[in-house]
Structure formats: structure tokens, C-alpha cells
């Protein structure tokens, strides 16, 4: 298994410093790719590191989508679907439009049915909310956090035939 970690240079440098300081040994091949995922060229940088679009890819976008403007977020997810081989998956976190409007740093949230929104972008998605998923894994949230939690957990597959 090869992990392609795409992020900005300062973030990747910090992660590498921590891995080195803690003496951690990866259990897979890790390739750091300095890129901005909102720029179309990031997939070329991935390819230069050995990523192949025809192979199934598992895209993980944890804690990113809320910081992107809606057009950039949708463009990224649509581009990932178009570039992904059969069997590819997407794991992501998002939030509701209502919650995004309450947090100054957030730039986007999902208004309406998240599964329909993702279907339009080329993904067939299963959607869970954080309290449900936490409880399912035996880690229920405190009552106050559970009633205010707005994290949307996405488990999606590239739509067949595209």
C-alpha cells in the first residue's frame, strides 16, 4: 500500500518532524506531495510521485471541505470522481450550512441532502452523523456535544460506469 499525503509544505514538514522525533516507522510506503488541492495541477504532482488514476484510490478528506469555498469544494470532489478508477472511495467530513454560518473560519457547509449533493458530483454516498457513528463504535458523545454536533461523515464510492 502506498499513501500519498497531499498538503502544504509547512504542514508536511511538521508531520515529518514529529514522525522523526517520535521514531515512528510507517507500515506502508508514504509519499509526501507538496500541493494545493484547490489547484488542478495537484493531480499532476501526484502522478509524478507514482499515483495512477486507473487504479482504485481511497481519498481521505478529513477536516478540509469546510475551509473551501463551495465552488472550490465541489470542483475538487467532482475532479476526484472523474479521475478515480473503478472501485475508488472517498472518506470525508463536512458540516451543515447552518453550522458553517456559525463558525467564522468555515467557508462552506452542505445545504440539503448530502447524498444527493455527492451524487451530482459523481459519488454514491453513505452518510452518517457524528453522534450516530460514535455510538455505533461504543464511544457515545456527552449529551451536550451530541445535541450540538453537526459533523457529517461521508463514505462514498465512485459511481459505476463513469
mmCIF file with all atom_site columns, C-alpha atoms in Angstrom:
data_model
loop_
_atom_site.group_PDB
_atom_site.id
_atom_site.type_symbol
_atom_site.label_atom_id
_atom_site.label_alt_id
_atom_site.label_comp_id
_atom_site.label_asym_id
_atom_site.label_entity_id
_atom_site.label_seq_id
_atom_site.pdbx_PDB_ins_code
_atom_site.Cartn_x
_atom_site.Cartn_y
_atom_site.Cartn_z
_atom_site.occupancy
_atom_site.B_iso_or_equiv
_atom_site.pdbx_formal_charge
_atom_site.auth_seq_id
_atom_site.auth_comp_id
_atom_site.auth_asym_id
_atom_site.auth_atom_id
_atom_site.pdbx_PDB_model_num
ATOM 1   C CA . UNK A 1 1   ? 0.000   0.000  0.000   1.00 0.00 ? 1   UNK A CA 1
ATOM 2   C CA . UNK A 1 2   ? 1.234   3.450  -0.893  1.00 0.00 ? 2   UNK A CA 1
ATOM 3   C CA . UNK A 1 3   ? -0.032  6.537  0.904   1.00 0.00 ? 3   UNK A CA 1
ATOM 4   C CA . UNK A 1 4   ? 0.180   9.808  -0.994  1.00 0.00 ? 4   UNK A CA 1
ATOM 5   C CA . UNK A 1 5   ? -0.159  12.587 1.545   1.00 0.00 ? 5   UNK A CA 1
ATOM 6   C CA . UNK A 1 6   ? -1.038  15.859 -0.150  1.00 0.00 ? 6   UNK A CA 1
ATOM 7   C CA . UNK A 1 7   ? -0.729  19.071 1.820   1.00 0.00 ? 7   UNK A CA 1
ATOM 8   C CA . UNK A 1 8   ? 1.058   22.379 2.000   1.00 0.00 ? 8   UNK A CA 1
ATOM 9   C CA . UNK A 1 9   ? 4.797   22.391 2.676   1.00 0.00 ? 9   UNK A CA 1
ATOM 10  C CA . UNK A 1 10  ? 4.673   23.678 6.295   1.00 0.00 ? 10  UNK A CA 1
ATOM 11  C CA . UNK A 1 11  ? 2.128   21.031 7.300   1.00 0.00 ? 11  UNK A CA 1
ATOM 12  C CA . UNK A 1 12  ? 4.076   18.181 5.718   1.00 0.00 ? 12  UNK A CA 1
ATOM 13  C CA . UNK A 1 13  ? 7.308   19.454 7.301   1.00 0.00 ? 13  UNK A CA 1
ATOM 14  C CA . UNK A 1 14  ? 5.702   19.491 10.753  1.00 0.00 ? 14  UNK A CA 1
ATOM 15  C CA . UNK A 1 15  ? 4.340   15.967 10.299  1.00 0.00 ? 15  UNK A CA 1
ATOM 16  C CA . UNK A 1 16  ? 7.718   14.674 9.148   1.00 0.00 ? 16  UNK A CA 1
ATOM 17  C CA . UNK A 1 17  ? 9.465   16.336 12.086  1.00 0.00 ? 17  UNK A CA 1
ATOM 18  C CA . UNK A 1 18  ? 7.048   14.675 14.507  1.00 0.00 ? 18  UNK A CA 1
ATOM 19  C CA . UNK A 1 19  ? 7.412   11.273 12.835  1.00 0.00 ? 19  UNK A CA 1
ATOM 20  C CA . UNK A 1 20  ? 11.199  11.584 13.104  1.00 0.00 ? 20  UNK A CA 1
ATOM 21  C CA . UNK A 1 21  ? 11.197  12.886 16.693  1.00 0.00 ? 21  UNK A CA 1
ATOM 22  C CA . UNK A 1 22  ? 8.863   10.131 17.844  1.00 0.00 ? 22  UNK A CA 1
ATOM 23  C CA . UNK A 1 23  ? 10.808  7.455  15.997  1.00 0.00 ? 23  UNK A CA 1
ATOM 24  C CA . UNK A 1 24  ? 7.735   6.254  14.144  1.00 0.00 ? 24  UNK A CA 1
ATOM 25  C CA . UNK A 1 25  ? 8.126   3.719  11.363  1.00 0.00 ? 25  UNK A CA 1
ATOM 26  C CA . UNK A 1 26  ? 5.459   3.701  8.649   1.00 0.00 ? 26  UNK A CA 1
ATOM 27  C CA . UNK A 1 27  ? 3.848   0.352  7.889   1.00 0.00 ? 27  UNK A CA 1
ATOM 28  C CA . UNK A 1 28  ? 3.380   1.344  4.284   1.00 0.00 ? 28  UNK A CA 1
ATOM 29  C CA . UNK A 1 29  ? 5.140   3.481  1.729   1.00 0.00 ? 29  UNK A CA 1
ATOM 30  C CA . UNK A 1 30  ? 4.409   7.177  2.378   1.00 0.00 ? 30  UNK A CA 1
ATOM 31  C CA . UNK A 1 31  ? 4.969   9.771  -0.310  1.00 0.00 ? 31  UNK A CA 1
ATOM 32  C CA . UNK A 1 32  ? 4.563   13.407 0.679   1.00 0.00 ? 32  UNK A CA 1
ATOM 33  C CA . UNK A 1 33  ? 3.278   15.620 -2.117  1.00 0.00 ? 33  UNK A CA 1
ATOM 34  C CA . UNK A 1 34  ? 3.506   19.373 -1.626  1.00 0.00 ? 34  UNK A CA 1
ATOM 35  C CA . UNK A 1 35  ? 0.465   20.777 -3.381  1.00 0.00 ? 35  UNK A CA 1
ATOM 36  C CA . UNK A 1 36  ? -2.682  22.832 -3.018  1.00 0.00 ? 36  UNK A CA 1
ATOM 37  C CA . UNK A 1 37  ? -5.658  20.564 -3.732  1.00 0.00 ? 37  UNK A CA 1
ATOM 38  C CA . UNK A 1 38  ? -7.666  23.522 -4.990  1.00 0.00 ? 38  UNK A CA 1
ATOM 39  C CA . UNK A 1 39  ? -5.241  23.865 -7.906  1.00 0.00 ? 39  UNK A CA 1
ATOM 40  C CA . UNK A 1 40  ? -5.862  21.471 -10.827 1.00 0.00 ? 40  UNK A CA 1
ATOM 41  C CA . UNK A 1 41  ? -2.113  20.763 -11.115 1.00 0.00 ? 41  UNK A CA 1
ATOM 42  C CA . UNK A 1 42  ? -2.108  18.793 -7.863  1.00 0.00 ? 42  UNK A CA 1
ATOM 43  C CA . UNK A 1 43  ? -3.048  15.584 -9.699  1.00 0.00 ? 43  UNK A CA 1
ATOM 44  C CA . UNK A 1 44  ? -0.040  16.001 -11.994 1.00 0.00 ? 44  UNK A CA 1
ATOM 45  C CA . UNK A 1 45  ? 2.170   16.292 -8.915  1.00 0.00 ? 45  UNK A CA 1
ATOM 46  C CA . UNK A 1 46  ? 0.570   13.085 -7.583  1.00 0.00 ? 46  UNK A CA 1
ATOM 47  C CA . UNK A 1 47  ? 1.245   11.307 -10.882 1.00 0.00 ? 47  UNK A CA 1
ATOM 48  C CA . UNK A 1 48  ? 4.884   12.394 -10.741 1.00 0.00 ? 48  UNK A CA 1
ATOM 49  C CA . UNK A 1 49  ? 5.100   10.585 -7.380  1.00 0.00 ? 49  UNK A CA 1
ATOM 50  C CA . UNK A 1 50  ? 3.640   7.379  -8.839  1.00 0.00 ? 50  UNK A CA 1
ATOM 51  C CA . UNK A 1 51  ? -0.125  7.747  -8.382  1.00 0.00 ? 51  UNK A CA 1
ATOM 52  C CA . UNK A 1 52  ? -2.124  6.180  -11.216 1.00 0.00 ? 52  UNK A CA 1
ATOM 53  C CA . UNK A 1 53  ? -5.694  7.302  -11.850 1.00 0.00 ? 53  UNK A CA 1
ATOM 54  C CA . UNK A 1 54  ? -6.711  3.960  -13.382 1.00 0.00 ? 54  UNK A CA 1
ATOM 55  C CA . UNK A 1 55  ? -6.081  2.187  -10.069 1.00 0.00 ? 55  UNK A CA 1
ATOM 56  C CA . UNK A 1 56  ? -8.612  2.326  -7.228  1.00 0.00 ? 56  UNK A CA 1
ATOM 57  C CA . UNK A 1 57  ? -7.883  5.216  -4.912  1.00 0.00 ? 57  UNK A CA 1
ATOM 58  C CA . UNK A 1 58  ? -9.118  5.881  -1.401  1.00 0.00 ? 58  UNK A CA 1
ATOM 59  C CA . UNK A 1 59  ? -9.343  9.654  -0.977  1.00 0.00 ? 59  UNK A CA 1
ATOM 60  C CA . UNK A 1 60  ? -9.441  10.931 2.610   1.00 0.00 ? 60  UNK A CA 1
ATOM 61  C CA . UNK A 1 61  ? -10.552 14.491 3.214   1.00 0.00 ? 61  UNK A CA 1
ATOM 62  C CA . UNK A 1 62  ? -10.810 14.935 6.951   1.00 0.00 ? 62  UNK A CA 1
ATOM 63  C CA . UNK A 1 63  ? -11.276 18.477 8.164   1.00 0.00 ? 63  UNK A CA 1
ATOM 64  C CA . UNK A 1 64  ? -10.719 20.110 4.760   1.00 0.00 ? 64  UNK A CA 1
ATOM 65  C CA . UNK A 1 65  ? -14.017 20.653 2.968   1.00 0.00 ? 65  UNK A CA 1
ATOM 66  C CA . UNK A 1 66  ? -15.421 23.190 5.459   1.00 0.00 ? 66  UNK A CA 1
ATOM 67  C CA . UNK A 1 67  ? -12.477 25.507 4.753   1.00 0.00 ? 67  UNK A CA 1
ATOM 68  C CA . UNK A 1 68  ? -13.059 25.598 0.991   1.00 0.00 ? 68  UNK A CA 1
ATOM 69  C CA . UNK A 1 69  ? -15.467 27.931 -0.779  1.00 0.00 ? 69  UNK A CA 1
ATOM 70  C CA . UNK A 1 70  ? -18.429 25.957 -2.179  1.00 0.00 ? 70  UNK A CA 1
ATOM 71  C CA . UNK A 1 71  ? -17.239 26.228 -5.810  1.00 0.00 ? 71  UNK A CA 1
ATOM 72  C CA . UNK A 1 72  ? -13.710 25.033 -4.920  1.00 0.00 ? 72  UNK A CA 1
ATOM 73  C CA . UNK A 1 73  ? -15.082 22.208 -2.744  1.00 0.00 ? 73  UNK A CA 1
ATOM 74  C CA . UNK A 1 74  ? -17.449 20.978 -5.465  1.00 0.00 ? 74  UNK A CA 1
ATOM 75  C CA . UNK A 1 75  ? -14.789 21.314 -8.156  1.00 0.00 ? 75  UNK A CA 1
ATOM 76  C CA . UNK A 1 76  ? -12.349 19.243 -6.099  1.00 0.00 ? 76  UNK A CA 1
ATOM 77  C CA . UNK A 1 77  ? -14.832 16.439 -5.383  1.00 0.00 ? 77  UNK A CA 1
ATOM 78  C CA . UNK A 1 78  ? -16.041 16.352 -8.984  1.00 0.00 ? 78  UNK A CA 1
ATOM 79  C CA . UNK A 1 79  ? -12.465 16.255 -10.274 1.00 0.00 ? 79  UNK A CA 1
ATOM 80  C CA . UNK A 1 80  ? -11.572 13.418 -7.876  1.00 0.00 ? 80  UNK A CA 1
ATOM 81  C CA . UNK A 1 81  ? -14.552 11.386 -9.095  1.00 0.00 ? 81  UNK A CA 1
ATOM 82  C CA . UNK A 1 82  ? -13.643 11.993 -12.739 1.00 0.00 ? 82  UNK A CA 1
ATOM 83  C CA . UNK A 1 83  ? -10.011 10.991 -12.170 1.00 0.00 ? 83  UNK A CA 1
ATOM 84  C CA . UNK A 1 84  ? -10.673 7.963  -9.994  1.00 0.00 ? 84  UNK A CA 1
ATOM 85  C CA . UNK A 1 85  ? -10.584 4.408  -11.258 1.00 0.00 ? 85  UNK A CA 1
ATOM 86  C CA . UNK A 1 86  ? -13.313 1.853  -10.684 1.00 0.00 ? 86  UNK A CA 1
ATOM 87  C CA . UNK A 1 87  ? -13.564 0.832  -7.048  1.00 0.00 ? 87  UNK A CA 1
ATOM 88  C CA . UNK A 1 88  ? -12.338 4.187  -5.732  1.00 0.00 ? 88  UNK A CA 1
ATOM 89  C CA . UNK A 1 89  ? -13.694 5.541  -2.462  1.00 0.00 ? 89  UNK A CA 1
ATOM 90  C CA . UNK A 1 90  ? -13.985 8.828  -0.654  1.00 0.00 ? 90  UNK A CA 1
ATOM 91  C CA . UNK A 1 91  ? -13.965 9.287  3.099   1.00 0.00 ? 91  UNK A CA 1
ATOM 92  C CA . UNK A 1 92  ? -14.650 12.848 4.160   1.00 0.00 ? 92  UNK A CA 1
ATOM 93  C CA . UNK A 1 93  ? -16.032 15.098 6.829   1.00 0.00 ? 93  UNK A CA 1
ATOM 94  C CA . UNK A 1 94  ? -18.307 18.048 6.196   1.00 0.00 ? 94  UNK A CA 1
ATOM 95  C CA . UNK A 1 95  ? -20.819 20.106 8.109   1.00 0.00 ? 95  UNK A CA 1
ATOM 96  C CA . UNK A 1 96  ? -24.230 21.597 7.638   1.00 0.00 ? 96  UNK A CA 1
ATOM 97  C CA . UNK A 1 97  ? -24.713 25.014 6.054   1.00 0.00 ? 97  UNK A CA 1
ATOM 98  C CA . UNK A 1 98  ? -26.283 26.174 9.332   1.00 0.00 ? 98  UNK A CA 1
ATOM 99  C CA . UNK A 1 99  ? -23.188 25.193 11.319  1.00 0.00 ? 99  UNK A CA 1
ATOM 100 C CA . UNK A 1 100 ? -20.830 26.669 8.719   1.00 0.00 ? 100 UNK A CA 1
ATOM 101 C CA . UNK A 1 101 ? -22.607 30.018 9.080   1.00 0.00 ? 101 UNK A CA 1
ATOM 102 C CA . UNK A 1 102 ? -21.866 29.951 12.830  1.00 0.00 ? 102 UNK A CA 1
ATOM 103 C CA . UNK A 1 103 ? -18.104 29.347 12.586  1.00 0.00 ? 103 UNK A CA 1
ATOM 104 C CA . UNK A 1 104 ? -16.042 32.261 11.276  1.00 0.00 ? 104 UNK A CA 1
ATOM 105 C CA . UNK A 1 105 ? -13.307 30.091 9.697   1.00 0.00 ? 105 UNK A CA 1
ATOM 106 C CA . UNK A 1 106 ? -15.718 27.791 7.855   1.00 0.00 ? 106 UNK A CA 1
ATOM 107 C CA . UNK A 1 107 ? -16.340 28.662 4.216   1.00 0.00 ? 107 UNK A CA 1
ATOM 108 C CA . UNK A 1 108 ? -18.925 26.039 3.265   1.00 0.00 ? 108 UNK A CA 1
ATOM 109 C CA . UNK A 1 109 ? -21.481 23.613 4.561   1.00 0.00 ? 109 UNK A CA 1
ATOM 110 C CA . UNK A 1 110 ? -23.991 21.302 2.944   1.00 0.00 ? 110 UNK A CA 1
ATOM 111 C CA . UNK A 1 111 ? -27.476 22.662 2.477   1.00 0.00 ? 111 UNK A CA 1
ATOM 112 C CA . UNK A 1 112 ? -29.932 19.858 1.845   1.00 0.00 ? 112 UNK A CA 1
ATOM 113 C CA . UNK A 1 113 ? -29.339 16.137 1.338   1.00 0.00 ? 113 UNK A CA 1
ATOM 114 C CA . UNK A 1 114 ? -25.604 15.343 1.385   1.00 0.00 ? 114 UNK A CA 1
ATOM 115 C CA . UNK A 1 115 ? -26.089 12.109 -0.597  1.00 0.00 ? 115 UNK A CA 1
ATOM 116 C CA . UNK A 1 116 ? -27.849 13.974 -3.442  1.00 0.00 ? 116 UNK A CA 1
ATOM 117 C CA . UNK A 1 117 ? -25.145 16.654 -3.467  1.00 0.00 ? 117 UNK A CA 1
ATOM 118 C CA . UNK A 1 118 ? -22.423 13.990 -3.752  1.00 0.00 ? 118 UNK A CA 1
ATOM 119 C CA . UNK A 1 119 ? -24.348 12.033 -6.396  1.00 0.00 ? 119 UNK A CA 1
ATOM 120 C CA . UNK A 1 120 ? -24.341 15.154 -8.549  1.00 0.00 ? 120 UNK A CA 1
ATOM 121 C CA . UNK A 1 121 ? -20.522 15.246 -8.167  1.00 0.00 ? 121 UNK A CA 1
ATOM 122 C CA . UNK A 1 122 ? -20.009 11.601 -9.225  1.00 0.00 ? 122 UNK A CA 1
ATOM 123 C CA . UNK A 1 123 ? -20.095 9.794  -5.867  1.00 0.00 ? 123 UNK A CA 1
ATOM 124 C CA . UNK A 1 124 ? -22.607 7.324  -4.403  1.00 0.00 ? 124 UNK A CA 1
ATOM 125 C CA . UNK A 1 125 ? -22.504 8.142  -0.712  1.00 0.00 ? 125 UNK A CA 1
ATOM 126 C CA . UNK A 1 126 ? -23.480 6.721  2.598   1.00 0.00 ? 126 UNK A CA 1
ATOM 127 C CA . UNK A 1 127 ? -23.938 9.487  5.155   1.00 0.00 ? 127 UNK A CA 1
ATOM 128 C CA . UNK A 1 128 ? -23.731 9.305  8.930   1.00 0.00 ? 128 UNK A CA 1
ATOM 129 C CA . UNK A 1 129 ? -23.714 11.944 11.599  1.00 0.00 ? 129 UNK A CA 1
ATOM 130 C CA . UNK A 1 130 ? -21.012 12.021 14.248  1.00 0.00 ? 130 UNK A CA 1
ATOM 131 C CA . UNK A 1 131 ? -23.205 11.089 17.273  1.00 0.00 ? 131 UNK A CA 1
ATOM 132 C CA . UNK A 1 132 ? -24.604 8.013  15.483  1.00 0.00 ? 132 UNK A CA 1
ATOM 133 C CA . UNK A 1 133 ? -21.189 6.813  14.369  1.00 0.00 ? 133 UNK A CA 1
ATOM 134 C CA . UNK A 1 134 ? -19.579 7.433  17.748  1.00 0.00 ? 134 UNK A CA 1
ATOM 135 C CA . UNK A 1 135 ? -22.316 5.407  19.467  1.00 0.00 ? 135 UNK A CA 1
ATOM 136 C CA . UNK A 1 136 ? -22.017 2.617  16.882  1.00 0.00 ? 136 UNK A CA 1
ATOM 137 C CA . UNK A 1 137 ? -18.349 2.223  17.850  1.00 0.00 ? 137 UNK A CA 1
ATOM 138 C CA . UNK A 1 138 ? -19.089 2.285  21.570  1.00 0.00 ? 138 UNK A CA 1
ATOM 139 C CA . UNK A 1 139 ? -17.868 5.863  22.025  1.00 0.00 ? 139 UNK A CA 1
ATOM 140 C CA . UNK A 1 140 ? -21.018 7.903  22.637  1.00 0.00 ? 140 UNK A CA 1
ATOM 141 C CA . UNK A 1 141 ? -20.593 11.646 22.859  1.00 0.00 ? 141 UNK A CA 1
ATOM 142 C CA . UNK A 1 142 ? -21.531 13.568 26.005  1.00 0.00 ? 142 UNK A CA 1
ATOM 143 C CA . UNK A 1 143 ? -25.179 14.694 25.813  1.00 0.00 ? 143 UNK A CA 1
ATOM 144 C CA . UNK A 1 144 ? -24.363 18.372 25.211  1.00 0.00 ? 144 UNK A CA 1
ATOM 145 C CA . UNK A 1 145 ? -21.908 17.555 22.406  1.00 0.00 ? 145 UNK A CA 1
ATOM 146 C CA . UNK A 1 146 ? -24.284 15.030 20.832  1.00 0.00 ? 146 UNK A CA 1
ATOM 147 C CA . UNK A 1 147 ? -27.096 17.561 20.534  1.00 0.00 ? 147 UNK A CA 1
ATOM 148 C CA . UNK A 1 148 ? -24.864 20.249 19.017  1.00 0.00 ? 148 UNK A CA 1
ATOM 149 C CA . UNK A 1 149 ? -22.668 18.044 16.815  1.00 0.00 ? 149 UNK A CA 1
ATOM 150 C CA . UNK A 1 150 ? -23.009 18.850 13.144  1.00 0.00 ? 150 UNK A CA 1
ATOM 151 C CA . UNK A 1 151 ? -20.249 16.755 11.618  1.00 0.00 ? 151 UNK A CA 1
ATOM 152 C CA . UNK A 1 152 ? -21.347 14.845 8.553   1.00 0.00 ? 152 UNK A CA 1
ATOM 153 C CA . UNK A 1 153 ? -19.321 11.683 7.901   1.00 0.00 ? 153 UNK A CA 1
ATOM 154 C CA . UNK A 1 154 ? -19.121 10.629 4.275   1.00 0.00 ? 154 UNK A CA 1
ATOM 155 C CA . UNK A 1 155 ? -18.350 7.135  2.967   1.00 0.00 ? 155 UNK A CA 1
ATOM 156 C CA . UNK A 1 156 ? -18.669 7.258  -0.800  1.00 0.00 ? 156 UNK A CA 1
ATOM 157 C CA . UNK A 1 157 ? -17.867 5.149  -3.836  1.00 0.00 ? 157 UNK A CA 1
ATOM 158 C CA . UNK A 1 158 ? -17.198 6.417  -7.315  1.00 0.00 ? 158 UNK A CA 1
ATOM 159 C CA . UNK A 1 159 ? -20.396 5.908  -9.272  1.00 0.00 ? 159 UNK A CA 1
ATOM 160 C CA . UNK A 1 160 ? -20.204 2.855  -11.520 1.00 0.00 ? 160 UNK A CA 1
ATOM 161 C CA . UNK A 1 161 ? -19.914 3.386  -15.251 1.00 0.00 ? 161 UNK A CA 1
ATOM 162 C CA . UNK A 1 162 ? -18.312 6.808  -15.116 1.00 0.00 ? 162 UNK A CA 1
#
